[in-house]
mmCIF file with all atom_site columns, C-alpha atoms in Angstrom:
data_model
loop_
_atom_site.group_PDB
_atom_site.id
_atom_site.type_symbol
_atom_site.label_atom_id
_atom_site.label_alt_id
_atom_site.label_comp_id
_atom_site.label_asym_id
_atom_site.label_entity_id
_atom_site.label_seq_id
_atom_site.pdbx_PDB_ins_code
_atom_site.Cartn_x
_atom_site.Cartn_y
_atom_site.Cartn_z
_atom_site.occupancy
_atom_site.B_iso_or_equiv
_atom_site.pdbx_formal_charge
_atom_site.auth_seq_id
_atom_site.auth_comp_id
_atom_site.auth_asym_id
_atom_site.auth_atom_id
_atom_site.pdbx_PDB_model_num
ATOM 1   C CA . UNK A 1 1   ? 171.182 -8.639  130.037 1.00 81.00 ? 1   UNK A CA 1
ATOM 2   C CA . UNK A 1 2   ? 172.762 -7.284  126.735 1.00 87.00 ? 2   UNK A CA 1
ATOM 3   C CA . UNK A 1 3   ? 170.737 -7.512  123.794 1.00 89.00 ? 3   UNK A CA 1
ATOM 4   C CA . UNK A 1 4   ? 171.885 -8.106  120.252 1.00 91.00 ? 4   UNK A CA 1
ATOM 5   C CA . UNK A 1 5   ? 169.706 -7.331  117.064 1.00 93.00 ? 5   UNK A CA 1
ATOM 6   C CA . UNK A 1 6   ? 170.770 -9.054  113.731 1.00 92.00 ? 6   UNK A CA 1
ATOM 7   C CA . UNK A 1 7   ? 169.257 -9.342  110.958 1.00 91.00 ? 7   UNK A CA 1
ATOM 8   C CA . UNK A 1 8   ? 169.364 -11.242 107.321 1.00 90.00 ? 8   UNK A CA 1
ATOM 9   C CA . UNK A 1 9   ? 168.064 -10.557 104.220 1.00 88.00 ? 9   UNK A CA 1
ATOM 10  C CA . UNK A 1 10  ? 165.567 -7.941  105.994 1.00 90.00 ? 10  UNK A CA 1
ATOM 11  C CA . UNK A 1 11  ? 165.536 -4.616  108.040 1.00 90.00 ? 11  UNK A CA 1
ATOM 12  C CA . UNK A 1 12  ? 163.985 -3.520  110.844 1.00 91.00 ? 12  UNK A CA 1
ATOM 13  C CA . UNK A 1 13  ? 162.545 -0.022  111.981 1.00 91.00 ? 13  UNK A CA 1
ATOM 14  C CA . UNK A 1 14  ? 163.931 1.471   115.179 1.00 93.00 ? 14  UNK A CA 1
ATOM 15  C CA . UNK A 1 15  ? 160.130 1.380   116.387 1.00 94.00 ? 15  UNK A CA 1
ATOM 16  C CA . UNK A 1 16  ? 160.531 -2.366  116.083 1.00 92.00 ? 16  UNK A CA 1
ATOM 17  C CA . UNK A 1 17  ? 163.842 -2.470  117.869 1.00 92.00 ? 17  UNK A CA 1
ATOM 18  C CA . UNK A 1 18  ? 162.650 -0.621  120.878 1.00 93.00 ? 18  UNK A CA 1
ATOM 19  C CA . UNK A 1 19  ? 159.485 -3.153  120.659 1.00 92.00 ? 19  UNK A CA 1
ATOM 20  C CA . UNK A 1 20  ? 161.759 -6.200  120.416 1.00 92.00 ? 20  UNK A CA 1
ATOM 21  C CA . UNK A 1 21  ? 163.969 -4.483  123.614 1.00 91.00 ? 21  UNK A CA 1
ATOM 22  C CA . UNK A 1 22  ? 160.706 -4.296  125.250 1.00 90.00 ? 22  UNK A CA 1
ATOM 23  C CA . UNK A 1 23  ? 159.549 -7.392  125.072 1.00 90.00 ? 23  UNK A CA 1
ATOM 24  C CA . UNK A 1 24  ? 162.492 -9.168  126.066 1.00 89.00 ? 24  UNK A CA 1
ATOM 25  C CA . UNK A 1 25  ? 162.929 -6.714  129.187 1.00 85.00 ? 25  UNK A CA 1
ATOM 26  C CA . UNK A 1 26  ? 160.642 -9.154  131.182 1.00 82.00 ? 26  UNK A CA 1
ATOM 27  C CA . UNK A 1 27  ? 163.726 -11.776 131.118 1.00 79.00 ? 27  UNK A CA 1
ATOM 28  C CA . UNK A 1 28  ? 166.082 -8.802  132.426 1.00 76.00 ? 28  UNK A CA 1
ATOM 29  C CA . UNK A 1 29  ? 165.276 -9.684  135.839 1.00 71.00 ? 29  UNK A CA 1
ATOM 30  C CA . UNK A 1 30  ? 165.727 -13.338 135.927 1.00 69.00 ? 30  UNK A CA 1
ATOM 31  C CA . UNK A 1 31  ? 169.128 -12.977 134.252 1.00 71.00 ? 31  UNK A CA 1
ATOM 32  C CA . UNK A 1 32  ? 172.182 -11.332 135.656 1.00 69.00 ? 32  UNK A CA 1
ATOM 33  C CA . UNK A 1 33  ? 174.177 -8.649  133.311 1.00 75.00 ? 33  UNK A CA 1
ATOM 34  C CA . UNK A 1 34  ? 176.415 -11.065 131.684 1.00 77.00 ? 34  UNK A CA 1
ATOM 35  C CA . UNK A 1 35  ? 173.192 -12.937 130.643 1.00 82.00 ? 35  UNK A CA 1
ATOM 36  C CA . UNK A 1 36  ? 173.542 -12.103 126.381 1.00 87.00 ? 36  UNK A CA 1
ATOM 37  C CA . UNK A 1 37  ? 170.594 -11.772 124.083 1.00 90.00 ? 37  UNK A CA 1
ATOM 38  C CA . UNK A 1 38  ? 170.890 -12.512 120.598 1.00 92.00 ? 38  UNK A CA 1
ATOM 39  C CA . UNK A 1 39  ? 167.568 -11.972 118.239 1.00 94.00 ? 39  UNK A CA 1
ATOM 40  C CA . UNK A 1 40  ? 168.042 -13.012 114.425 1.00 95.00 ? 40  UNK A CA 1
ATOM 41  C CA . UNK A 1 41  ? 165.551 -12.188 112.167 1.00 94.00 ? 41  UNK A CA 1
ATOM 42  C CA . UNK A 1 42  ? 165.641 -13.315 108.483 1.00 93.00 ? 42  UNK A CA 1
ATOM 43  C CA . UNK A 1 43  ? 163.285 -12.807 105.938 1.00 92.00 ? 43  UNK A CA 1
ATOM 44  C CA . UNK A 1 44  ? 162.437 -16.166 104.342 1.00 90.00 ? 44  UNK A CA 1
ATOM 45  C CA . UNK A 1 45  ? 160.479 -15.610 101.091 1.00 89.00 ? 45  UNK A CA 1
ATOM 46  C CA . UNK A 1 46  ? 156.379 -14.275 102.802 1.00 91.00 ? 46  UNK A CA 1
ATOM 47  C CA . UNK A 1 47  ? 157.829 -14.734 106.406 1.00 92.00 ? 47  UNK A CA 1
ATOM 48  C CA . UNK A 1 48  ? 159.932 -13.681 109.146 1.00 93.00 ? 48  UNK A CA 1
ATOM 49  C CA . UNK A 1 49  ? 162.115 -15.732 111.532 1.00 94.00 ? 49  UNK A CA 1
ATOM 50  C CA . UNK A 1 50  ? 162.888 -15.154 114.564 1.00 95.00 ? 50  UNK A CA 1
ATOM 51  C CA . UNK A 1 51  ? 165.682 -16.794 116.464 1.00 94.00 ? 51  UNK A CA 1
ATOM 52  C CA . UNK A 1 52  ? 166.101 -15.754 119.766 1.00 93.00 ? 52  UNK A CA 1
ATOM 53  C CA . UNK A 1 53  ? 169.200 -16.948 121.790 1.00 91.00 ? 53  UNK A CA 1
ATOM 54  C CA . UNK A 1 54  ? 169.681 -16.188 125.256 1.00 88.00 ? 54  UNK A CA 1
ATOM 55  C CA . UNK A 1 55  ? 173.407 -17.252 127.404 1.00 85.00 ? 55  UNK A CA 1
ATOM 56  C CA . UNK A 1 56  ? 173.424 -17.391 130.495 1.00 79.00 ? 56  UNK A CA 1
ATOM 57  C CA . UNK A 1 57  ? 176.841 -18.641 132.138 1.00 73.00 ? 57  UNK A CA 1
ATOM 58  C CA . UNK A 1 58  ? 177.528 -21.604 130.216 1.00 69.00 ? 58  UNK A CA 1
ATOM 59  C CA . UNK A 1 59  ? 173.833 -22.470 129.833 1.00 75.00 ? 59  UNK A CA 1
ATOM 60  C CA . UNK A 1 60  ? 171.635 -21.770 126.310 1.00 81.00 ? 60  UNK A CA 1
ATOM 61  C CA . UNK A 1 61  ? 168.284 -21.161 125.828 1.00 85.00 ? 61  UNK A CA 1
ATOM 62  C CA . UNK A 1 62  ? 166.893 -20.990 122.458 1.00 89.00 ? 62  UNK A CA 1
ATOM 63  C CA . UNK A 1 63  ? 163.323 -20.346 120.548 1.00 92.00 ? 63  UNK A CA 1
ATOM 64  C CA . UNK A 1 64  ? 162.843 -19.804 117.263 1.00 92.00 ? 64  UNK A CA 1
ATOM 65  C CA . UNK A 1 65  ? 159.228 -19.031 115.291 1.00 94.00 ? 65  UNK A CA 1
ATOM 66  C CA . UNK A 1 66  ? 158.221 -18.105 111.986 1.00 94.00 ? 66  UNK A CA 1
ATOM 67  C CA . UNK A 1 67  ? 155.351 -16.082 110.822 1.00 94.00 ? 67  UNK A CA 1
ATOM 68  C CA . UNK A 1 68  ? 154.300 -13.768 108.544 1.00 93.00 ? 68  UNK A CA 1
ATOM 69  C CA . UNK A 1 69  ? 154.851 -10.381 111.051 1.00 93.00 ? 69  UNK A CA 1
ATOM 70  C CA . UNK A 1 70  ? 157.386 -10.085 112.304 1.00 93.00 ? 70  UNK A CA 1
ATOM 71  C CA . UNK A 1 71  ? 156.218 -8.842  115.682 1.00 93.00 ? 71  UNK A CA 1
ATOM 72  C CA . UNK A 1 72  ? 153.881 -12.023 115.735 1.00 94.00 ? 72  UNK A CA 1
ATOM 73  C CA . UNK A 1 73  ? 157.369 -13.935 115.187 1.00 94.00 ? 73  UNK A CA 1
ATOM 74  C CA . UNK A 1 74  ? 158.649 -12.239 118.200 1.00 94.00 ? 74  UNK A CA 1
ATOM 75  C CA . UNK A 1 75  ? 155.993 -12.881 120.327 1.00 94.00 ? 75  UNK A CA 1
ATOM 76  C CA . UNK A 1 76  ? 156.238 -16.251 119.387 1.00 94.00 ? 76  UNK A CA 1
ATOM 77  C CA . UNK A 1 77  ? 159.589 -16.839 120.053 1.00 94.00 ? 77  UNK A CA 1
ATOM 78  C CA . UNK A 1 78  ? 159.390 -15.281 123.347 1.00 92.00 ? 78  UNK A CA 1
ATOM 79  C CA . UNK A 1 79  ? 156.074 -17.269 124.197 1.00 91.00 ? 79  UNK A CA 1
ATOM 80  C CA . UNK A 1 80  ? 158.733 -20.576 123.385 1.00 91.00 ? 80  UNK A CA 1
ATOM 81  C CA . UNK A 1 81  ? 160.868 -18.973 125.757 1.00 88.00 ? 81  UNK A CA 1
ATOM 82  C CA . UNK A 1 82  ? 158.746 -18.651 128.474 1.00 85.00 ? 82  UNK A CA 1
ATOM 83  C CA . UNK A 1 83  ? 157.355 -22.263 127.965 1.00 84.00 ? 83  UNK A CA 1
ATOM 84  C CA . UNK A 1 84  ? 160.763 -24.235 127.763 1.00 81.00 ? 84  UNK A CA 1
ATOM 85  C CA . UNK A 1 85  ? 161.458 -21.919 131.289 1.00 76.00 ? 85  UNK A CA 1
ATOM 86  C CA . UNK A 1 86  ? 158.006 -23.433 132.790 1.00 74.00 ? 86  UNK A CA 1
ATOM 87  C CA . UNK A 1 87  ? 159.183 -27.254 130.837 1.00 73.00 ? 87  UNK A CA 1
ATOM 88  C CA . UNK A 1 88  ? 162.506 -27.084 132.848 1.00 67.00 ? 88  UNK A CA 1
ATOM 89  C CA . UNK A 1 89  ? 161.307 -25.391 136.109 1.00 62.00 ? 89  UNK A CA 1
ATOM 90  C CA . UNK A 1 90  ? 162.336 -28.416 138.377 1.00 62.00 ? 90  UNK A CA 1
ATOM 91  C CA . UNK A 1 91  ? 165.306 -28.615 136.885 1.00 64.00 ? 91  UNK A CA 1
ATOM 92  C CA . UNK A 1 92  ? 166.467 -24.613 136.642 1.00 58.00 ? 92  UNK A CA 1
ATOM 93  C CA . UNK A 1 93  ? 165.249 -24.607 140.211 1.00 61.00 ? 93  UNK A CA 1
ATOM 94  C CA . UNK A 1 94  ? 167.931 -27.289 141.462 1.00 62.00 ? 94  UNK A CA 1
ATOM 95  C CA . UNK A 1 95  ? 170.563 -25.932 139.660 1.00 59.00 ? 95  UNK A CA 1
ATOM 96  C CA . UNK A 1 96  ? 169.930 -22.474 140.090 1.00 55.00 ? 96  UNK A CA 1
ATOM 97  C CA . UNK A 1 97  ? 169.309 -22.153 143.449 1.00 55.00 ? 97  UNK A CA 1
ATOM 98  C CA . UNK A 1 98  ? 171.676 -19.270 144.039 1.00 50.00 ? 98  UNK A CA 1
ATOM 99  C CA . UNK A 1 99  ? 170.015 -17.025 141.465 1.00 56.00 ? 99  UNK A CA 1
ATOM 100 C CA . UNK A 1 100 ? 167.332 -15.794 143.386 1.00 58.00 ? 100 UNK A CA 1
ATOM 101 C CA . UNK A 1 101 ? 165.345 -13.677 140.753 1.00 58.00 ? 101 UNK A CA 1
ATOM 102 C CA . UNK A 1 102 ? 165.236 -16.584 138.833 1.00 59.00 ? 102 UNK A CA 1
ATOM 103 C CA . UNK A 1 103 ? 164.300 -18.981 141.000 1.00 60.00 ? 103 UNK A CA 1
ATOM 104 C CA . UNK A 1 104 ? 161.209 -16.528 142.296 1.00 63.00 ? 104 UNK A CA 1
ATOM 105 C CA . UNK A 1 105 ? 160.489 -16.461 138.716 1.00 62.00 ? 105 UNK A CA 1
ATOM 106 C CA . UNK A 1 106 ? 159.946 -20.322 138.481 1.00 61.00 ? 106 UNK A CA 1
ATOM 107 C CA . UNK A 1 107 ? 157.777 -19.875 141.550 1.00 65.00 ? 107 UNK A CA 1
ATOM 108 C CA . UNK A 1 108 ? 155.037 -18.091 139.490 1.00 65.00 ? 108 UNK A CA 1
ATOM 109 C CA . UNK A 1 109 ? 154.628 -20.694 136.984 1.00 62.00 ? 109 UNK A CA 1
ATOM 110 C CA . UNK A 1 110 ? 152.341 -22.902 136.533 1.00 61.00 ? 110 UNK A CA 1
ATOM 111 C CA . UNK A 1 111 ? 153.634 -26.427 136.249 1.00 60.00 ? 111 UNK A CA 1
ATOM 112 C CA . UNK A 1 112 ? 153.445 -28.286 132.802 1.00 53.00 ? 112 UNK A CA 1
ATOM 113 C CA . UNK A 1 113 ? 153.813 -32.137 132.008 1.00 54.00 ? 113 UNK A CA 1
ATOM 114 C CA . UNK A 1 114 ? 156.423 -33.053 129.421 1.00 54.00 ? 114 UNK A CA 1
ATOM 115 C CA . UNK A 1 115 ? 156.011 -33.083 126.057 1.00 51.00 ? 115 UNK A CA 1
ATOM 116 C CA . UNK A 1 116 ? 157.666 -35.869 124.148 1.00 54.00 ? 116 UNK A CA 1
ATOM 117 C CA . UNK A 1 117 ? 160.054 -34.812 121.173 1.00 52.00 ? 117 UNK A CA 1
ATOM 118 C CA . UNK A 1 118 ? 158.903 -36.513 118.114 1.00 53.00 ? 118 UNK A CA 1
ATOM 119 C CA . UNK A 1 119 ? 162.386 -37.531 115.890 1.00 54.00 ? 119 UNK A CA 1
ATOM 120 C CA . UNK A 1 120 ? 162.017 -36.238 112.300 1.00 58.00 ? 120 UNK A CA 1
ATOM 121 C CA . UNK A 1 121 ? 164.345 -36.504 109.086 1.00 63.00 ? 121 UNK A CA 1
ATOM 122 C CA . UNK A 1 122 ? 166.621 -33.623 109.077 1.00 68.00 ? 122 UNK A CA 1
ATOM 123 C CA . UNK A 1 123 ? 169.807 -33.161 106.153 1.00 75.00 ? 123 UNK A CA 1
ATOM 124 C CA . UNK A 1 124 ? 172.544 -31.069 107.149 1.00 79.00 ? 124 UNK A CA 1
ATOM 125 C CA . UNK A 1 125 ? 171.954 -27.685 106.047 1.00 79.00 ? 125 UNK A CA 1
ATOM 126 C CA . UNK A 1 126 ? 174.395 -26.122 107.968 1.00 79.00 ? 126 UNK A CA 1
ATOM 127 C CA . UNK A 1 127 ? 177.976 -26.150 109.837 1.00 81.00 ? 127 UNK A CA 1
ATOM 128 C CA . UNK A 1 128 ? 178.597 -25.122 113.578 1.00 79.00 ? 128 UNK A CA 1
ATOM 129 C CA . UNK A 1 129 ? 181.783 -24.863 115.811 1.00 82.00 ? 129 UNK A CA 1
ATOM 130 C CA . UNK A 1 130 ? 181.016 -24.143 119.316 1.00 77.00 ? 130 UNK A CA 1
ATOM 131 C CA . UNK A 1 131 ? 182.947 -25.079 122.370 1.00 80.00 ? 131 UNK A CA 1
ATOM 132 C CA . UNK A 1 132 ? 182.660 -28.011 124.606 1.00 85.00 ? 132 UNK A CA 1
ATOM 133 C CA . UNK A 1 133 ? 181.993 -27.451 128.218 1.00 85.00 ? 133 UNK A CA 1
ATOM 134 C CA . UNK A 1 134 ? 182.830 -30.937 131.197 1.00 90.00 ? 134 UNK A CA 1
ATOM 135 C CA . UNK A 1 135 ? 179.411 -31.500 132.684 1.00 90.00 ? 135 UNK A CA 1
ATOM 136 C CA . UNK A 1 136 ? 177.475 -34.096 134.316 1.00 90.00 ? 136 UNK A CA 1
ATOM 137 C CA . UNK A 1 137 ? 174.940 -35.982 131.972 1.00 89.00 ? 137 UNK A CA 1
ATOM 138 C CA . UNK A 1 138 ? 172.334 -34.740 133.714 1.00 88.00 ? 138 UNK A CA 1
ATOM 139 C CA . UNK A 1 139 ? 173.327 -31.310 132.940 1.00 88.00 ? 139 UNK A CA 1
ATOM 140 C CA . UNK A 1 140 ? 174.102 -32.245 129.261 1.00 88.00 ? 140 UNK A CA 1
ATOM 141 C CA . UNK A 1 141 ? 170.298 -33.116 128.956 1.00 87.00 ? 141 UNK A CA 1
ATOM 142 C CA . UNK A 1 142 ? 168.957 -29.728 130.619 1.00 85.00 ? 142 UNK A CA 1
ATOM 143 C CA . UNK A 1 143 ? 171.162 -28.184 128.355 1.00 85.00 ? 143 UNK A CA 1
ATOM 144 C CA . UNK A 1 144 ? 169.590 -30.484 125.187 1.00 85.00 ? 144 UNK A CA 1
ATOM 145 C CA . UNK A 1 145 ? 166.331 -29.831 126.426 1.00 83.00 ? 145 UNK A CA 1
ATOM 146 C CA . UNK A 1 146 ? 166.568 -25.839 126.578 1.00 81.00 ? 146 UNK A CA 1
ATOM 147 C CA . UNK A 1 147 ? 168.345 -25.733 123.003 1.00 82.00 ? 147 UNK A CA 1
ATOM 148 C CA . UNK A 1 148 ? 165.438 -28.000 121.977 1.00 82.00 ? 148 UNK A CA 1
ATOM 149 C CA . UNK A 1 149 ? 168.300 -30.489 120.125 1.00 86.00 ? 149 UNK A CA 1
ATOM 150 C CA . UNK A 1 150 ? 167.981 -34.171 120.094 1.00 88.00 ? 150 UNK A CA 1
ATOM 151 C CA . UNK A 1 151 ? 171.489 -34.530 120.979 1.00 90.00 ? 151 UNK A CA 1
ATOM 152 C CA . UNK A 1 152 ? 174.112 -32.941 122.897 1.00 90.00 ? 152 UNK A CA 1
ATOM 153 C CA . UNK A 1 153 ? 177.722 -33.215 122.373 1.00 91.00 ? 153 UNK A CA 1
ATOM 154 C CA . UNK A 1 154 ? 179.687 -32.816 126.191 1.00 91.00 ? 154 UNK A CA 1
ATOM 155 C CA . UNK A 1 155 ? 182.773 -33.115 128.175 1.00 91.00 ? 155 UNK A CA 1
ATOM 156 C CA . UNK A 1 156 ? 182.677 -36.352 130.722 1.00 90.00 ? 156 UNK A CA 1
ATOM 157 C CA . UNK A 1 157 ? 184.858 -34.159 133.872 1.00 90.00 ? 157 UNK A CA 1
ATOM 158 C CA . UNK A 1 158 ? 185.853 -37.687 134.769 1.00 89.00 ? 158 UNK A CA 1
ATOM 159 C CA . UNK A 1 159 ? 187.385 -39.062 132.081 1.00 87.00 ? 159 UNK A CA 1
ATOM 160 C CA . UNK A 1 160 ? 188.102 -35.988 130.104 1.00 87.00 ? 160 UNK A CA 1
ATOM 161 C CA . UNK A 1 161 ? 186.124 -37.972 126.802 1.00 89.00 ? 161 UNK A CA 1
ATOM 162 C CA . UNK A 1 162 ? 183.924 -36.625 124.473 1.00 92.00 ? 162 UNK A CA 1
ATOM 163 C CA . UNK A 1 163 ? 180.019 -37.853 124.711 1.00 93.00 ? 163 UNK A CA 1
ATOM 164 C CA . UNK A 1 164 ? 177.133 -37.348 122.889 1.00 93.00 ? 164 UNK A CA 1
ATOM 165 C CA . UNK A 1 165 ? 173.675 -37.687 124.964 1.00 92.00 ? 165 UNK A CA 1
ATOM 166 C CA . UNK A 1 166 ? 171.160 -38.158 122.474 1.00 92.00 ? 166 UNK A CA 1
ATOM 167 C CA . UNK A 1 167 ? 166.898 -38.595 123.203 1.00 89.00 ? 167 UNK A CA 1
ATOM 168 C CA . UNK A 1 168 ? 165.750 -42.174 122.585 1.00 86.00 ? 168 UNK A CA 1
ATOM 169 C CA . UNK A 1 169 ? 162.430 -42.708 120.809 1.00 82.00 ? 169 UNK A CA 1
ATOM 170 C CA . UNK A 1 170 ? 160.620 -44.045 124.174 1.00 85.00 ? 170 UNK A CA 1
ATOM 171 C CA . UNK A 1 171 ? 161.720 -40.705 125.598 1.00 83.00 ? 171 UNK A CA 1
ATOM 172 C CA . UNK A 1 172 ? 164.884 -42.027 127.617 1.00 88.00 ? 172 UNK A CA 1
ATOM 173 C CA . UNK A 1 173 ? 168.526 -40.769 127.119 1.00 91.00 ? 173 UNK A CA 1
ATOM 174 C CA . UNK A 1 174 ? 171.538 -42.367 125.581 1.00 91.00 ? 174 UNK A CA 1
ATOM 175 C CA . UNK A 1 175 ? 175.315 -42.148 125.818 1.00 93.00 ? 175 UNK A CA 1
ATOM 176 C CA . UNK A 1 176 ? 177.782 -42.642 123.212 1.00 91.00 ? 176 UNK A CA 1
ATOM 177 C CA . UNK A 1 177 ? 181.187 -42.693 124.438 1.00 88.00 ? 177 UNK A CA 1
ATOM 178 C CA . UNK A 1 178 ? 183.704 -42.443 121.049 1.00 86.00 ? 178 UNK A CA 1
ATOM 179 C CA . UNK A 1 179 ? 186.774 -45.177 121.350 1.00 80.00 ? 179 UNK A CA 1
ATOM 180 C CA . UNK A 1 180 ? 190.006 -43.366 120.166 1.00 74.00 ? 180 UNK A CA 1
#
């Protein structure tokens, strides 16, 4: 797994870059070498964030945390990590059932019941391009789920349309299939 340190607004010792490369060795062997890590750290006013992105295939997983430290940042990012990885174990494991390390991995955890994502007011702060990969909508909301979005914009491989799976208030899923 390749690791990428960037930073904003801050700096970082080398002492805390071989810390940060430490830490995130653990998730070397569940992830093959094209696996990419990317760790963002920004200084926001008294704290730190850390953003911690990890691609693996076409799959994203994604934890962010904000704390004074910055190592306590780190750990808490990585903590997130390993959570939404226990959250989605059932799921990783069916789809992943070729990736051996990982699937061992998934093994070792305990299992956790769903939390429910509680829908809050956002404004848009900020503007993203990104591609858009055909999947089923079951992978569109394990995909949702390890981004930790409450919407996911797709590719239907059957009809070669744009949808957006979005999480319902009660928990469920919904599809919205654009007319154009």
């Amino acid at each position: 797994m390749k690791i990428d340190i960037t930073t904003v607004n801050t700096s970082i010792s080398e002492q805390e870059r071989e810390i940060t490369e430490n830490k995130l060795e653990k998730f070397h062997r569940f992830f093959d070498e094209d696996a990419a890590c990317q760790v963002k750290v920004r200084n926001e006013g008294k704290e730190m964030r850390v953003e911690i992105t990890i691609k693996i295939r076409r799959d994203i997983l994604r934890a962010e945390a904000k704390e004074t430290e910055y190592i306590t940042a780190l750990e808490g990012a990585i903590d997130k990590l390993e959570g939404k990885l226990r959250k989605q174990k059932t799921k990783l494991k069916k789809r992943r059932q070729t990736d051996k390390a990982l699937s061992e991995y998934l093994d070792t955890l305990p299992e956790l019941e769903p939390t429910p994502a509680v829908p809050t007011a956002a404004q848009v702060v900020r503007h993203k391009t990104f591609n858009i990969e055909p999947m089923s909508p079951e992978e569109a909301a394990l995909q949702m789920e390890l981004i930790d979005h409450d919407f996911f914009l797709y590719l239907d491989p059957e009809t070669g349309m744009v949808r957006v799976l979005y999480k319902r208030e009660d928990g469920d899923y919904g599809i919205l299939e654009p007319q154009y």
